[in-house]
CSV table of C-alpha atoms in Angstrom, one decimal:
chain,number,residue,atom,x,y,z
A,1,MET,CA,0.1,0.0,0.1
A,2,ILE,CA,1.2,3.4,-0.7
A,3,VAL,CA,-1.4,5.3,1.5
A,4,TYR,CA,-2.8,3.5,4.5
A,5,MET,CA,-4.3,3.9,8.1
A,6,VAL,CA,-3.5,2.1,11.4
A,7,ASP,CA,-6.1,0.2,13.3
A,8,LYS,CA,-6.3,-0.9,16.8
A,9,GLY,CA,-3.7,-3.6,17.4
A,10,GLY,CA,-1.3,-2.1,14.6
A,11,GLU,CA,-3.1,-3.6,11.9
A,12,TYR,CA,-2.3,-1.7,8.5
A,13,ILE,CA,-5.6,-1.1,6.3
A,14,THR,CA,-6.9,1.0,3.6
A,15,PRO,CA,-8.3,4.5,4.3
A,16,GLU,CA,-11.9,3.1,3.1
A,17,GLU,CA,-11.7,0.1,5.5
A,18,HIS,CA,-10.6,2.3,8.5
A,19,ILE,CA,-13.5,4.7,7.9
A,20,ARG,CA,-16.0,1.7,7.4
A,21,ARG,CA,-14.8,0.2,10.7
A,22,HIS,CA,-14.9,3.5,12.5
A,23,PRO,CA,-17.3,5.9,10.8
A,24,LYS,CA,-17.6,8.0,13.8
A,25,LEU,CA,-14.0,8.4,14.8
A,26,GLY,CA,-13.8,12.0,13.1
A,27,LYS,CA,-10.3,12.9,11.7
A,28,ARG,CA,-7.5,10.4,11.9
A,29,ASN,CA,-3.8,10.1,10.2
A,30,LEU,CA,-3.0,9.0,6.9
A,31,TYR,CA,0.2,7.2,6.5
A,32,VAL,CA,2.4,7.5,3.2
A,33,ASN,CA,4.7,4.6,2.2
A,34,ILE,CA,7.2,5.5,-0.7
A,35,THR,CA,10.1,2.9,-0.4
A,36,ASN,CA,11.2,-0.3,1.1
A,37,ARG,CA,15.0,1.0,1.4
A,38,CYS,CA,16.5,1.7,4.8
A,39,THR,CA,19.9,2.5,6.0
A,40,CYS,CA,19.4,0.5,9.4
A,41,SER,CA,18.4,-3.0,10.2
A,42,CYS,CA,16.9,-2.5,13.8
A,43,THR,CA,17.0,-5.6,15.9
A,44,PHE,CA,13.2,-4.6,17.0
A,45,CYS,CA,11.9,-3.6,13.5
A,46,LEU,CA,8.4,-4.7,12.8
A,47,ARG,CA,9.2,-5.2,9.1
A,48,ASN,CA,11.5,-8.4,9.6
A,49,MET,CA,8.7,-9.8,12.0
A,50,LYS,CA,5.2,-8.4,11.2
A,51,LYS,CA,3.1,-10.9,8.9
A,52,MET,CA,0.6,-9.2,6.7
A,53,ASP,CA,-1.9,-10.3,3.7
A,54,ASP,CA,-0.7,-9.4,0.4
A,55,SER,CA,-3.7,-7.3,-0.1
A,56,VAL,CA,-2.5,-4.7,2.8
A,57,THR,CA,1.3,-5.3,2.8
A,58,LEU,CA,3.7,-2.3,3.1
A,59,TRP,CA,6.3,-4.1,1.2
A,60,LEU,CA,6.1,-2.4,-2.3
A,61,ARG,CA,6.8,-4.2,-5.4
A,62,LYS,CA,8.4,-1.2,-6.8
A,63,GLU,CA,8.9,2.3,-5.5
A,64,PRO,CA,6.2,4.6,-6.6
A,65,SER,CA,6.9,7.8,-8.6
A,66,SER,CA,6.1,11.2,-7.2
A,67,ALA,CA,2.9,11.4,-9.7
A,68,GLU,CA,1.7,7.9,-8.2
A,69,VAL,CA,1.7,9.1,-4.7
A,70,LYS,CA,0.1,12.4,-5.4
A,71,ALA,CA,-2.7,10.4,-7.2
A,72,ALA,CA,-3.2,8.3,-4.3
A,73,LEU,CA,-3.2,11.3,-1.9
A,74,ASP,CA,-5.7,12.8,-4.2
A,75,GLY,CA,-8.0,9.8,-3.9
A,76,ALA,CA,-7.9,9.8,-0.3
A,77,PRO,CA,-10.8,10.9,2.1
A,78,TRP,CA,-9.5,14.2,3.1
A,79,GLU,CA,-12.5,15.1,5.1
A,80,TYR,CA,-11.2,12.5,7.7
A,81,ILE,CA,-7.7,13.3,7.6
A,82,LYS,CA,-5.9,15.4,10.4
A,83,GLU,CA,-2.2,14.5,9.8
A,84,VAL,CA,-0.4,12.9,7.0
A,85,VAL,CA,2.8,10.8,8.1
A,86,PHE,CA,5.5,9.7,6.0
A,87,CYS,CA,6.5,6.6,7.3
A,88,GLY,CA,6.0,2.9,6.1
A,89,PHE,CA,8.5,0.1,6.3
A,90,GLY,CA,11.5,2.0,4.7
A,91,GLU,CA,13.2,5.2,5.5
A,92,PRO,CA,11.5,8.0,3.6
A,93,THR,CA,14.7,10.1,3.5
A,94,GLU,CA,16.0,7.5,1.1
A,95,ARG,CA,13.8,9.5,-1.4
A,96,LEU,CA,14.7,13.0,-0.3
A,97,ASP,CA,13.6,15.0,-3.4
A,98,VAL,CA,10.4,12.8,-3.8
A,99,LEU,CA,9.9,13.2,0.1
A,100,THR,CA,10.1,17.0,0.0
A,101,ASP,CA,8.1,17.3,-3.1
A,102,LEU,CA,5.4,15.3,-1.6
A,103,LEU,CA,5.4,17.5,1.5
A,104,ARG,CA,4.9,20.6,-0.5
A,105,TYR,CA,2.2,19.1,-2.4
A,106,VAL,CA,0.2,18.0,0.8
A,107,LYS,CA,0.7,21.6,2.0
A,108,THR,CA,-0.4,23.3,-1.1
A,109,MET,CA,-3.5,21.1,-1.5
A,110,HIS,CA,-4.5,20.8,1.9
A,111,PRO,CA,-2.7,23.8,4.0
A,112,ASP,CA,-4.6,22.9,7.1
A,113,VAL,CA,-3.4,19.6,7.3
A,114,ALA,CA,-0.6,18.6,9.6
A,115,THR,CA,2.4,16.8,8.2
A,116,ARG,CA,4.9,14.6,10.0
A,117,LEU,CA,7.9,12.7,9.2
A,118,ASN,CA,9.2,9.5,11.0
A,119,THR,CA,12.8,9.1,10.3
A,120,ASN,CA,16.1,7.2,11.5
A,121,GLY,CA,17.7,10.8,11.0
A,122,LEU,CA,20.6,9.4,9.1
A,123,SER,CA,20.0,11.4,5.9
A,124,ASP,CA,23.0,13.5,6.1
A,125,LEU,CA,25.2,10.4,6.2
A,126,SER,CA,23.1,9.1,3.0
A,127,TYR,CA,23.7,12.2,1.1
A,128,GLY,CA,26.8,13.5,2.8
A,129,ARG,CA,25.7,16.7,3.5
A,130,ASP,CA,23.3,18.7,6.0
A,131,THR,CA,20.0,17.9,4.8
A,132,SER,CA,17.7,19.7,7.1
A,133,PRO,CA,17.6,22.9,4.8
A,134,ASP,CA,15.6,20.7,2.4
A,135,PHE,CA,12.9,20.9,4.7
A,136,ASP,CA,12.8,24.7,4.5
A,137,GLY,CA,9.6,26.5,3.7
A,138,ASP,CA,7.1,25.4,6.3
A,139,ILE,CA,6.3,22.2,4.6
A,140,LEU,CA,7.0,20.1,7.8
A,141,ASP,CA,5.2,20.2,11.0
A,142,THR,CA,6.6,17.6,13.1
A,143,VAL,CA,9.7,15.2,12.6
A,144,SER,CA,10.0,12.1,14.8
A,145,ILE,CA,13.3,10.5,15.0
A,146,SER,CA,14.4,7.5,16.4
A,147,LEU,CA,16.9,8.0,19.3
A,148,ASN,CA,16.9,4.5,20.5
A,149,ALA,CA,19.6,4.7,23.0
A,150,SER,CA,21.6,6.9,25.0
A,151,ASN,CA,25.2,6.1,23.5
A,152,ALA,CA,26.6,5.3,20.4
A,153,GLU,CA,27.7,1.9,21.0
A,154,ARG,CA,24.2,0.7,22.4
A,155,TYR,CA,22.5,2.7,19.2
A,156,LEU,CA,24.6,0.6,16.7
A,157,GLU,CA,24.0,-2.8,18.4
A,158,LEU,CA,20.0,-2.1,18.2
A,159,THR,CA,19.8,-0.2,14.7
A,160,ARG,CA,22.8,-2.0,13.0
A,161,SER,CA,23.2,1.2,10.8
A,162,ARG,CA,25.3,0.7,7.7
A,163,PHE,CA,27.2,4.0,8.5
A,164,GLY,CA,28.5,2.5,11.6
A,165,ILE,CA,29.6,4.2,14.8
A,166,LYS,CA,29.3,7.6,13.7
A,167,SER,CA,25.6,7.3,13.3
A,168,TYR,CA,24.7,8.4,16.7
A,169,GLU,CA,26.2,11.9,16.7
A,170,ALA,CA,24.9,12.4,13.1
A,171,MET,CA,21.4,11.6,14.1
A,172,LEU,CA,21.7,14.3,17.0
A,173,SER,CA,23.1,16.6,14.9
A,174,PHE,CA,20.1,16.3,12.3
A,175,ALA,CA,17.8,16.7,15.2
A,176,GLN,CA,19.3,20.0,16.4
A,177,ASN,CA,19.6,21.2,12.9
A,178,MET,CA,15.9,20.3,12.0
A,179,LYS,CA,14.8,22.9,14.8
A,180,LYS,CA,15.8,25.6,12.2
A,181,TYR,CA,13.2,24.5,9.7
A,182,VAL,CA,10.6,22.1,11.9
A,183,PRO,CA,8.4,23.5,14.7
A,184,ASN,CA,8.3,20.2,16.5
A,185,VAL,CA,11.1,18.1,16.9
A,186,VAL,CA,10.8,14.7,18.6
A,187,LEU,CA,13.3,11.9,19.3
A,188,THR,CA,11.5,8.4,20.4
A,189,ILE,CA,12.7,5.2,22.2
A,190,VAL,CA,10.8,2.3,22.1
A,191,ASP,CA,9.5,0.8,25.6
A,192,HIS,CA,10.3,-3.0,26.2
A,193,VAL,CA,13.3,-2.8,24.2
A,194,GLU,CA,15.1,-0.7,27.0
A,195,GLY,CA,14.7,-0.2,30.7
A,196,GLU,CA,13.5,2.7,32.6
A,197,ASP,CA,17.1,3.6,33.4
A,198,GLU,CA,18.1,3.9,29.7
A,199,ILE,CA,15.0,5.8,28.9
A,200,GLU,CA,15.8,8.5,31.6
A,201,LYS,CA,19.3,8.8,30.2
A,202,CYS,CA,17.8,9.3,26.9
A,203,ARG,CA,15.5,12.0,28.3
A,204,ALA,CA,18.3,13.7,29.9
A,205,ILE,CA,20.2,13.6,26.4
A,206,CYS,CA,17.0,15.2,24.8
A,207,GLU,CA,16.8,18.0,27.6
A,208,SER,CA,20.4,19.0,27.2
A,209,ARG,CA,19.7,19.7,23.7
A,210,GLY,CA,16.4,21.3,23.7
A,211,LEU,CA,14.6,18.4,22.1
A,212,THR,CA,11.6,16.5,23.0
A,213,LEU,CA,11.5,12.6,24.0
A,214,ARG,CA,8.6,10.4,23.3
A,215,VAL,CA,8.3,6.7,24.6
A,216,ARG,CA,6.7,4.7,21.9
A,217,PRO,CA,4.7,1.7,22.7
A,218,TYR,CA,6.5,-1.5,21.1
A,219,GLU,CA,4.1,-3.7,18.9
A,220,ASP,CA,5.2,-7.4,19.7
A,221,HIS,CA,2.9,-8.8,17.0
């Protein structure tokens, strides 16, 4: 699926099915899936564990063009959508030009709808430059970056980033740089992957850098 919604229990379904199941829910999030590629291979990643029917899988047979994603967005039930989240099973910034083009498109067509990017924060290493200016222009309301750990060694153990030990500081630098262009910068850690002591260390790191930490629930199915 290119666009999808998330039902109770973490089930990925079409927007039409979500509305059919929950007609009175009101506005909800629409998720956009643009790639299978990722620069990490996290030990806890659902893409390696989650079983999905072929009709609702997030594994893409081919990467959709920007025009194909726009067509999927045009067909979305916008009267039910409060936020568009670029997420999926891959890392959206692996298609940075397409991602930013789509963010601009959403804001042009639906300026009152919030936009969010869920990312591993390693795009600077992918492109060999500071990628935060690519998000200039009020196209992104929230960026959610996977912090995962309180130190570089544990981060690499969990994420198995292809960039190695330098990934951790690069991710934190990306987060701080994004504050210039995005009003809401959030770092995340997954509960039940790390203990409370580690979570508190991550909270302290975020506070020292003026960033917000969110503890994400782990889906074990």
